[in-house]
Amino acid sequence: MSLFGTTSGFGTSGTSMFGSTTTDNHNPMKVRCWEVQDSGQTIPKAQQMHTGPVLDVCWSDDGSKVFTASCDKTAKMWDLNSNQAIQIAQHDAPVKTIHWIKAPNYSCVMTGSWDKTLKFWDTRSSNPMMVLQLPERCYCADVIYPMAVVATAERGLIVYQLENQPSEFRRIESPLKHQHRCVAIFKDKQNKPTGFALGSIEGRVAIHYINPPNPAKDNFTFKCHRSNGTNTSAPQDIYAVNGIAFHPVHGTLATVGSDGRFSFWDKDARTKLKTSEQLDQPIAACGFNHNGNIFAYASSYDWSKEGGTDRASSVMAKHAARGRGQTAAWRVCCPPAARLRDVCGFVSLATCPVPCALLWEVAEVTGCVLLISVRARLLPTCTESLARSAHGSR
Amino acid sequence: MTVCQFFLQGRCRFGDRCWNEHPGAKGSGGARQQQQQQQPAGNNRRGWNASSQRYSNVIQPSSFSQSAPWGGSREQEGPAARAFDAGAASVRSRGFGLSENSFASLSSHGQEDEKKLLEGIIKDMVVWKSSGQWMFSVYSPVKRQSNISGFTDISPEELRLEYHNFLTSNNLQSYLNSVQQLINQWRNRVNELKNINASTQAALLSDVKDGMNQAAPTFGFGSGQTTTFGSPGFPVKNSSNNAQVFSFKLNSGFGTAPSGSQSVFGGPPTFGAVPSAGSAISTSTPTFGFGKPEVTSAASFSFKSPAASNFGSPGFSGFPSSLAAGPAGAPAAPACGSGGSVAGFGHVSSQSQTAFSKPSNDIFGNGSISTPLPVSNVIVTKDNVLFTAKDQLTAEELEQFQSKKFTLGKIPLKPPPLEFLNI
């Protein structure tokens, strides 16, 4: 099956590096590391293997290791310095989320899986440090120490606190009516996690505070990624919210959806700041870099329509929010997937928490993890000023 | 703080809601020209009030405006909101207690609220159909409450994984067939909800109301047909204990928690079993004291552990706990049935009734059992929910279904068999 090992198009070195378009049944899923230069040329640097599509990726807090969670029911730790990948986790079903937790007295990897468990792993041991049960399959999670949020199937929503030891803090009744799709924690002014944003397949995001002074007023939901905006009279197309990311400095949030757009919002002022133009493909994942200067999003087919089609996939970055949200479009990773078949969809994107040359890693359905580095100079192709609409927002 | 440039130019739109500094002119800031209507909540600089700041492209507080057709949801916002005040598990149980009361009030408010609820459901169904949003999602008509039966959650990634697996086994056609079947089931269910008649109405209302109190009888998964999933009526048993006991599985029985990791967490070796339980039950501060809370939670779990042990080690560590956890909370409740079915899937073909084994075999044939889990789960349960097998109906019920009209007093409580429907 040439589906998983692609034939051509990754950088200039062609197939030699990733070659082995195997026809055997194993189809090892490759994790690829790229370097992207100013000119947009991409150079492959390294590769690792997974035997199933990769569903989530995560950086360690020092930026030296990459954790990948895959449908082959394992999670691996990829040490970038030594270019070694070892398995650190095992589940009974595909591992959907993976996060690195760095606490004062411990550090571990948290994996959430479709086997309805949440496991915490010390990367040195093959037994989990802790196993917590989920009411249903884990669909998405987010961690900002000392809080973790997991959203499961059947509209389950659980908040964990991670101090001392991970434990369930509260089960929350879902503020949304449909399937949960993505979740992101936001912080308050004192940089402490105080709530989360939850996105569903129904083009709606709920902002939920953990201990608000006035829950009925402070928690709210808003509609997004719909074709008709807030005009509810005409039938509108509703798209799933595929990813949510919060700006590390300003606290504004970005949502990306199946409609191929991304939007920036200010949750405190409850306004929409900006919506992008529509891309030709759904946007599957997004993230800000460590200081919020760059916003990256990955567009690819996300299975929102049940049939599959061949499309190009690409990852793009926008130089975002310098002060007041000036944006620039800069294409990071030109469609290497242009020649890939539809299975090469992007699923997850993670940004490195420390400033370094390697910025993003993007997980593909084929089991590839792309590490994308950004050179110092960005070449904006267009600029837009958000000064007015972003005025006063954080 | 940064000095506000607009203010210096005399045109700051936010006035004293502005987060930048207005040097020397706090009082006069509010008088500046404002492009938008705003209430004089000038002191509130953060704009917390949903109603005070209304910009031209404001995010509509749709959650509030749409709650009207749901009737009872307003009452439920109140108690649910109060439940958030103190945080932690004790509040949760209080919150549930309150919501249960509000359900009682729902029924006492009677017809009108139900009508609004149903209208809301119909509207949602229409939107769901026409908007092209993701089909395989659970749905609940009222935000904080339980899911309506008949829908299952399949995430796009799961479906995609199915696709891959079928692709590698060269079995694309069966994948397409099963997806088509799922789509048809979804469509049927949506149509059913859209065209609500007496029987579905009763089922729906009981779904919504009883979702909190007892998971078992009203949920399609749990309605006595759980035996087919290989779980001897777990949800029914647990229902009496659900609200107060938020299950947190004792891991000790499942061999996944190590005993040697105490150094990390500074607790006794068996932490894998207890602390999660302790913290869940014993409320607010998640202490890792392995003293008393341990004891009480163990006691409260007692009914679960023997039950769990009945299953030996099914190989799905999540299985018994998910059953146990099932009725504990609204979102968890449907999971109990589906949890059972997931684990029981491996056994479905051996234990299930004919009605179930047929579809699962047809669809998946020789495909690997483990991977099509979510999909087959749906198929099995759908039959369960929507139709009953002919042999399960009494003669009288059969007669009722076959006659043109139901006679009052003899209306069957179970859904009609598949064969009787003319689609």
Short mmCIF file of N, CA, C and O in Angstrom, two decimals, chain B residues 307-393:
data_model
loop_
_atom_site.label_atom_id
_atom_site.label_comp_id
_atom_site.label_asym_id
_atom_site.label_seq_id
_atom_site.Cartn_x
_atom_site.Cartn_y
_atom_site.Cartn_z
N ALA B 307 -19.09 -6.42 42.66
CA ALA B 307 -19.67 -6.46 41.33
C ALA B 307 -18.58 -6.50 40.29
O ALA B 307 -18.64 -7.23 39.31
N ALA B 308 -17.59 -5.71 40.56
CA ALA B 308 -16.50 -5.68 39.58
C ALA B 308 -15.83 -7.02 39.51
O ALA B 308 -15.46 -7.49 38.45
N SER B 309 -15.70 -7.61 40.66
CA SER B 309 -14.96 -8.86 40.64
C SER B 309 -15.74 -9.94 39.91
O SER B 309 -15.18 -10.93 39.48
N ASN B 310 -16.99 -9.75 39.77
CA ASN B 310 -17.75 -10.74 39.00
C ASN B 310 -17.21 -10.87 37.60
O ASN B 310 -17.39 -11.86 36.94
N PHE B 311 -16.59 -9.85 37.19
CA PHE B 311 -16.14 -9.88 35.83
C PHE B 311 -14.75 -10.41 35.67
O PHE B 311 -14.25 -10.50 34.57
N GLY B 312 -14.18 -10.71 36.76
CA GLY B 312 -12.80 -11.17 36.63
C GLY B 312 -11.99 -10.08 36.00
O GLY B 312 -12.06 -8.92 36.39
N SER B 313 -11.26 -10.43 35.05
CA SER B 313 -10.50 -9.39 34.36
C SER B 313 -10.86 -9.46 32.90
O SER B 313 -10.29 -10.21 32.14
N PRO B 314 -11.80 -8.67 32.55
CA PRO B 314 -12.26 -8.77 31.17
C PRO B 314 -11.25 -8.28 30.17
O PRO B 314 -11.48 -8.33 29.00
N GLY B 315 -10.20 -7.79 30.68
CA GLY B 315 -9.19 -7.34 29.73
C GLY B 315 -9.42 -5.91 29.28
O GLY B 315 -8.62 -5.32 28.61
N PHE B 316 -10.50 -5.36 29.66
CA PHE B 316 -10.68 -3.95 29.42
C PHE B 316 -10.69 -3.30 30.78
O PHE B 316 -11.64 -3.40 31.50
N SER B 317 -9.66 -2.63 31.09
CA SER B 317 -9.60 -2.11 32.45
C SER B 317 -10.70 -1.10 32.69
O SER B 317 -11.11 -0.85 33.77
N GLY B 318 -11.18 -0.51 31.66
CA GLY B 318 -12.20 0.50 31.87
C GLY B 318 -13.57 -0.06 32.10
O GLY B 318 -14.48 0.63 32.47
N PHE B 319 -13.74 -1.31 31.87
CA PHE B 319 -15.10 -1.81 31.75
C PHE B 319 -15.94 -1.73 33.02
O PHE B 319 -16.92 -1.03 33.06
N PRO B 320 -15.60 -2.40 34.07
CA PRO B 320 -16.51 -2.37 35.22
C PRO B 320 -16.61 -0.99 35.81
O PRO B 320 -17.64 -0.59 36.30
N SER B 321 -15.53 -0.29 35.75
CA SER B 321 -15.60 1.03 36.36
C SER B 321 -16.50 1.92 35.57
O SER B 321 -17.18 2.77 36.10
N SER B 322 -16.48 1.75 34.31
CA SER B 322 -17.34 2.62 33.55
C SER B 322 -18.78 2.27 33.82
O SER B 322 -19.65 3.11 33.84
N LEU B 323 -19.03 1.03 34.08
CA LEU B 323 -20.39 0.68 34.47
C LEU B 323 -20.71 1.29 35.81
O LEU B 323 -21.76 1.84 36.02
N ALA B 324 -19.75 1.16 36.68
CA ALA B 324 -19.98 1.71 38.00
C ALA B 324 -20.13 3.21 37.91
O ALA B 324 -20.93 3.81 38.58
N ALA B 325 -19.35 3.76 37.09
CA ALA B 325 -19.38 5.22 36.98
C ALA B 325 -20.60 5.67 36.22
O ALA B 325 -20.97 6.81 36.25
N GLY B 326 -21.19 4.75 35.57
CA GLY B 326 -22.25 5.13 34.65
C GLY B 326 -23.31 6.04 35.23
O GLY B 326 -23.44 7.18 34.85
N PRO B 327 -24.06 5.57 36.14
CA PRO B 327 -25.17 6.40 36.59
C PRO B 327 -24.76 7.57 37.44
O PRO B 327 -25.58 8.31 37.91
N ALA B 328 -23.48 7.70 37.61
CA ALA B 328 -23.07 8.71 38.57
C ALA B 328 -23.27 10.11 38.03
O ALA B 328 -23.38 11.05 38.76
N GLY B 329 -23.28 10.25 36.79
CA GLY B 329 -23.43 11.61 36.30
C GLY B 329 -24.07 11.60 34.95
O GLY B 329 -24.07 10.59 34.26
N ALA B 330 -24.59 12.69 34.60
CA ALA B 330 -25.33 12.71 33.34
C ALA B 330 -24.50 12.29 32.17
O ALA B 330 -24.88 11.42 31.42
N PRO B 331 -23.36 12.87 31.99
CA PRO B 331 -22.63 12.47 30.79
C PRO B 331 -22.17 11.06 30.91
O PRO B 331 -22.02 10.36 29.93
N ALA B 332 -21.98 10.61 32.11
CA ALA B 332 -21.46 9.27 32.27
C ALA B 332 -22.54 8.24 32.03
O ALA B 332 -22.26 7.12 31.69
N ALA B 333 -23.74 8.66 32.21
CA ALA B 333 -24.80 7.65 32.24
C ALA B 333 -24.91 6.85 30.97
O ALA B 333 -24.88 5.63 31.01
N PRO B 334 -25.00 7.45 29.86
CA PRO B 334 -25.10 6.60 28.67
C PRO B 334 -23.86 5.77 28.49
O PRO B 334 -23.90 4.74 27.87
N ALA B 335 -22.81 6.25 29.03
CA ALA B 335 -21.58 5.51 28.85
C ALA B 335 -21.65 4.17 29.52
O ALA B 335 -20.97 3.24 29.14
N CYS B 336 -22.48 4.08 30.51
CA CYS B 336 -22.50 2.81 31.22
C CYS B 336 -22.94 1.74 30.29
O CYS B 336 -22.35 0.67 30.22
N GLY B 337 -23.93 2.05 29.55
CA GLY B 337 -24.39 1.03 28.62
C GLY B 337 -23.39 0.80 27.52
O GLY B 337 -23.07 -0.32 27.18
N SER B 338 -22.88 1.88 27.04
CA SER B 338 -21.96 1.68 25.93
C SER B 338 -20.66 1.11 26.43
O SER B 338 -19.98 0.38 25.74
N GLY B 339 -20.33 1.45 27.66
CA GLY B 339 -19.13 0.85 28.22
C GLY B 339 -19.30 -0.64 28.28
O GLY B 339 -18.43 -1.42 27.93
N GLY B 340 -20.47 -1.00 28.73
CA GLY B 340 -20.73 -2.43 28.80
C GLY B 340 -20.65 -3.06 27.43
O GLY B 340 -20.10 -4.12 27.24
N SER B 341 -21.21 -2.36 26.51
CA SER B 341 -21.23 -2.98 25.20
C SER B 341 -19.86 -3.05 24.59
O SER B 341 -19.54 -3.95 23.86
N VAL B 342 -19.05 -2.09 24.94
CA VAL B 342 -17.70 -2.12 24.37
C VAL B 342 -16.96 -3.33 24.86
O VAL B 342 -16.40 -4.10 24.10
N ALA B 343 -16.99 -3.47 26.16
CA ALA B 343 -16.25 -4.61 26.68
C ALA B 343 -16.92 -5.89 26.29
O ALA B 343 -16.28 -6.90 26.05
N GLY B 344 -18.21 -5.80 26.27
CA GLY B 344 -18.93 -7.02 25.96
C GLY B 344 -18.87 -7.37 24.50
O GLY B 344 -19.32 -8.40 24.08
N PHE B 345 -18.31 -6.50 23.74
CA PHE B 345 -18.35 -6.73 22.30
C PHE B 345 -17.63 -7.99 21.95
O PHE B 345 -18.03 -8.76 21.10
N GLY B 346 -16.57 -8.16 22.66
CA GLY B 346 -15.84 -9.40 22.37
C GLY B 346 -16.72 -10.61 22.58
O GLY B 346 -16.51 -11.66 22.00
N HIS B 347 -17.71 -10.43 23.42
CA HIS B 347 -18.57 -11.56 23.72
C HIS B 347 -19.92 -11.47 23.04
O HIS B 347 -20.74 -12.32 23.20
N VAL B 348 -20.11 -10.44 22.35
CA VAL B 348 -21.46 -10.23 21.82
C VAL B 348 -21.91 -11.40 20.99
O VAL B 348 -23.01 -11.89 21.11
N SER B 349 -21.07 -11.81 20.18
CA SER B 349 -21.52 -12.85 19.27
C SER B 349 -21.90 -14.11 20.00
O SER B 349 -22.73 -14.86 19.55
N SER B 350 -21.33 -14.28 21.15
CA SER B 350 -21.70 -15.50 21.84
C SER B 350 -22.91 -15.31 22.73
O SER B 350 -23.69 -16.22 22.91
N GLN B 351 -23.04 -14.15 23.26
CA GLN B 351 -24.10 -14.01 24.25
C GLN B 351 -25.34 -13.32 23.73
O GLN B 351 -26.38 -13.39 24.33
N SER B 352 -25.20 -12.60 22.72
CA SER B 352 -26.31 -11.72 22.36
C SER B 352 -27.44 -12.49 21.71
O SER B 352 -27.28 -13.62 21.28
N GLN B 353 -28.54 -11.82 21.65
CA GLN B 353 -29.67 -12.43 20.97
C GLN B 353 -29.50 -12.33 19.48
O GLN B 353 -28.65 -11.61 18.99
N THR B 354 -30.33 -13.00 18.81
CA THR B 354 -30.16 -13.06 17.36
C THR B 354 -30.23 -11.69 16.73
O THR B 354 -29.57 -11.41 15.76
N ALA B 355 -31.06 -10.88 17.30
CA ALA B 355 -31.23 -9.56 16.67
C ALA B 355 -29.91 -8.82 16.61
O ALA B 355 -29.68 -8.00 15.74
N PHE B 356 -29.06 -9.07 17.53
CA PHE B 356 -27.83 -8.30 17.58
C PHE B 356 -26.73 -8.96 16.80
O PHE B 356 -25.94 -8.31 16.15
N SER B 357 -26.66 -10.21 16.91
CA SER B 357 -25.51 -10.83 16.28
C SER B 357 -25.58 -10.69 14.78
O SER B 357 -24.59 -10.61 14.09
N LYS B 358 -26.75 -10.61 14.28
CA LYS B 358 -26.85 -10.49 12.83
C LYS B 358 -26.14 -9.27 12.29
O LYS B 358 -25.27 -9.39 11.46
N PRO B 359 -26.54 -8.11 12.73
CA PRO B 359 -25.89 -6.95 12.09
C PRO B 359 -24.40 -6.95 12.30
O PRO B 359 -23.66 -6.60 11.40
N SER B 360 -23.98 -7.30 13.48
CA SER B 360 -22.54 -7.17 13.70
C SER B 360 -21.78 -8.11 12.81
O SER B 360 -20.71 -7.80 12.32
N ASN B 361 -22.33 -9.25 12.57
CA ASN B 361 -21.60 -10.17 11.69
C ASN B 361 -21.64 -9.72 10.25
O ASN B 361 -20.65 -9.80 9.53
N ASP B 362 -22.76 -9.23 9.87
CA ASP B 362 -22.85 -8.81 8.48
C ASP B 362 -21.86 -7.72 8.18
O ASP B 362 -21.20 -7.70 7.16
N ILE B 363 -21.79 -6.78 9.11
CA ILE B 363 -20.97 -5.63 8.80
C ILE B 363 -19.51 -5.99 8.81
O ILE B 363 -18.75 -5.63 7.94
N PHE B 364 -19.13 -6.68 9.84
CA PHE B 364 -17.70 -6.75 10.04
C PHE B 364 -17.11 -8.07 9.63
O PHE B 364 -15.92 -8.20 9.50
N GLY B 365 -17.97 -8.98 9.45
CA GLY B 365 -17.50 -10.22 8.86
C GLY B 365 -16.24 -10.71 9.50
O GLY B 365 -16.19 -11.03 10.67
N ASN B 366 -15.21 -10.69 8.74
CA ASN B 366 -13.97 -11.21 9.25
C ASN B 366 -13.03 -10.13 9.72
O ASN B 366 -11.88 -10.41 9.99
N GLY B 367 -13.54 -8.95 9.73
CA GLY B 367 -12.65 -7.89 10.17
C GLY B 367 -12.27 -8.09 11.63
O GLY B 367 -12.95 -8.79 12.37
N SER B 368 -11.23 -7.48 12.04
CA SER B 368 -10.79 -7.68 13.42
C SER B 368 -11.83 -7.13 14.38
O SER B 368 -12.42 -6.10 14.15
N ILE B 369 -12.00 -7.83 15.43
CA ILE B 369 -13.06 -7.46 16.36
C ILE B 369 -12.73 -6.16 17.06
O ILE B 369 -13.57 -5.33 17.25
N SER B 370 -11.52 -6.02 17.44
CA SER B 370 -11.22 -4.90 18.33
C SER B 370 -11.37 -3.56 17.67
O SER B 370 -11.85 -2.63 18.24
N THR B 371 -10.97 -3.44 16.46
CA THR B 371 -10.97 -2.10 15.91
C THR B 371 -12.35 -1.53 15.62
O THR B 371 -12.58 -0.38 15.90
N PRO B 372 -13.24 -2.27 15.06
CA PRO B 372 -14.52 -1.59 14.77
C PRO B 372 -15.37 -1.38 16.01
O PRO B 372 -16.55 -1.31 15.93
N LEU B 373 -14.75 -1.31 17.11
CA LEU B 373 -15.50 -1.21 18.35
C LEU B 373 -16.55 -0.11 18.35
O LEU B 373 -17.70 -0.38 18.58
N PRO B 374 -16.16 1.10 18.15
CA PRO B 374 -17.19 2.15 18.28
C PRO B 374 -18.30 1.95 17.27
O PRO B 374 -19.45 2.21 17.56
N VAL B 375 -17.97 1.50 16.13
CA VAL B 375 -18.98 1.40 15.10
C VAL B 375 -19.96 0.29 15.42
O VAL B 375 -21.16 0.47 15.39
N SER B 376 -19.43 -0.84 15.75
CA SER B 376 -20.33 -1.96 16.00
C SER B 376 -21.15 -1.71 17.24
O SER B 376 -22.27 -2.14 17.36
N ASN B 377 -20.54 -1.01 18.14
CA ASN B 377 -21.25 -0.63 19.35
C ASN B 377 -22.54 0.06 18.98
O ASN B 377 -23.60 -0.22 19.50
N VAL B 378 -22.41 0.93 18.05
CA VAL B 378 -23.58 1.68 17.62
C VAL B 378 -24.62 0.75 17.07
O VAL B 378 -25.79 0.82 17.38
N ILE B 379 -24.18 -0.14 16.26
CA ILE B 379 -25.15 -0.96 15.56
C ILE B 379 -25.91 -1.80 16.55
O ILE B 379 -27.12 -1.91 16.49
N VAL B 380 -25.19 -2.36 17.45
CA VAL B 380 -25.86 -3.22 18.40
C VAL B 380 -26.85 -2.43 19.23
O VAL B 380 -28.00 -2.80 19.39
N THR B 381 -26.41 -1.32 19.68
CA THR B 381 -27.28 -0.58 20.58
C THR B 381 -28.43 0.06 19.84
O THR B 381 -29.48 0.28 20.37
N LYS B 382 -28.21 0.37 18.63
CA LYS B 382 -29.29 1.00 17.90
C LYS B 382 -30.47 0.06 17.81
O LYS B 382 -31.61 0.43 17.99
N ASP B 383 -30.16 -1.16 17.50
CA ASP B 383 -31.27 -2.10 17.43
C ASP B 383 -31.97 -2.16 18.76
O ASP B 383 -33.18 -2.26 18.85
N ASN B 384 -31.17 -2.12 19.73
CA ASN B 384 -31.68 -2.18 21.07
C ASN B 384 -32.66 -1.05 21.36
O ASN B 384 -33.72 -1.24 21.91
N VAL B 385 -32.25 0.10 20.94
CA VAL B 385 -33.01 1.27 21.35
C VAL B 385 -34.27 1.43 20.53
O VAL B 385 -35.34 1.67 21.05
N LEU B 386 -34.10 1.30 19.26
CA LEU B 386 -35.19 1.74 18.41
C LEU B 386 -36.23 0.67 18.16
O LEU B 386 -37.39 0.97 18.01
N PHE B 387 -35.81 -0.51 18.11
CA PHE B 387 -36.77 -1.57 17.78
C PHE B 387 -36.63 -2.71 18.76
O PHE B 387 -35.61 -2.89 19.38
N THR B 388 -37.70 -3.46 18.87
CA THR B 388 -37.56 -4.67 19.67
C THR B 388 -37.79 -5.85 18.75
O THR B 388 -38.51 -5.76 17.77
N ALA B 389 -37.17 -6.91 19.13
CA ALA B 389 -37.36 -8.10 18.29
C ALA B 389 -38.78 -8.60 18.46
O ALA B 389 -39.41 -8.47 19.51
N LYS B 390 -39.26 -9.21 17.43
CA LYS B 390 -40.65 -9.65 17.42
C LYS B 390 -40.93 -10.62 18.55
O LYS B 390 -42.00 -10.61 19.15
N ASP B 391 -39.96 -11.45 18.81
CA ASP B 391 -40.24 -12.47 19.80
C ASP B 391 -40.28 -11.91 21.21
O ASP B 391 -40.61 -12.60 22.14
N GLN B 392 -39.89 -10.64 21.34
CA GLN B 392 -39.94 -10.09 22.68
C GLN B 392 -41.26 -9.43 23.00
O GLN B 392 -41.49 -8.98 24.10
N LEU B 393 -42.08 -9.36 22.05
CA LEU B 393 -43.35 -8.69 22.28
C LEU B 393 -44.44 -9.70 22.55
O LEU B 393 -44.46 -10.77 21.95
#
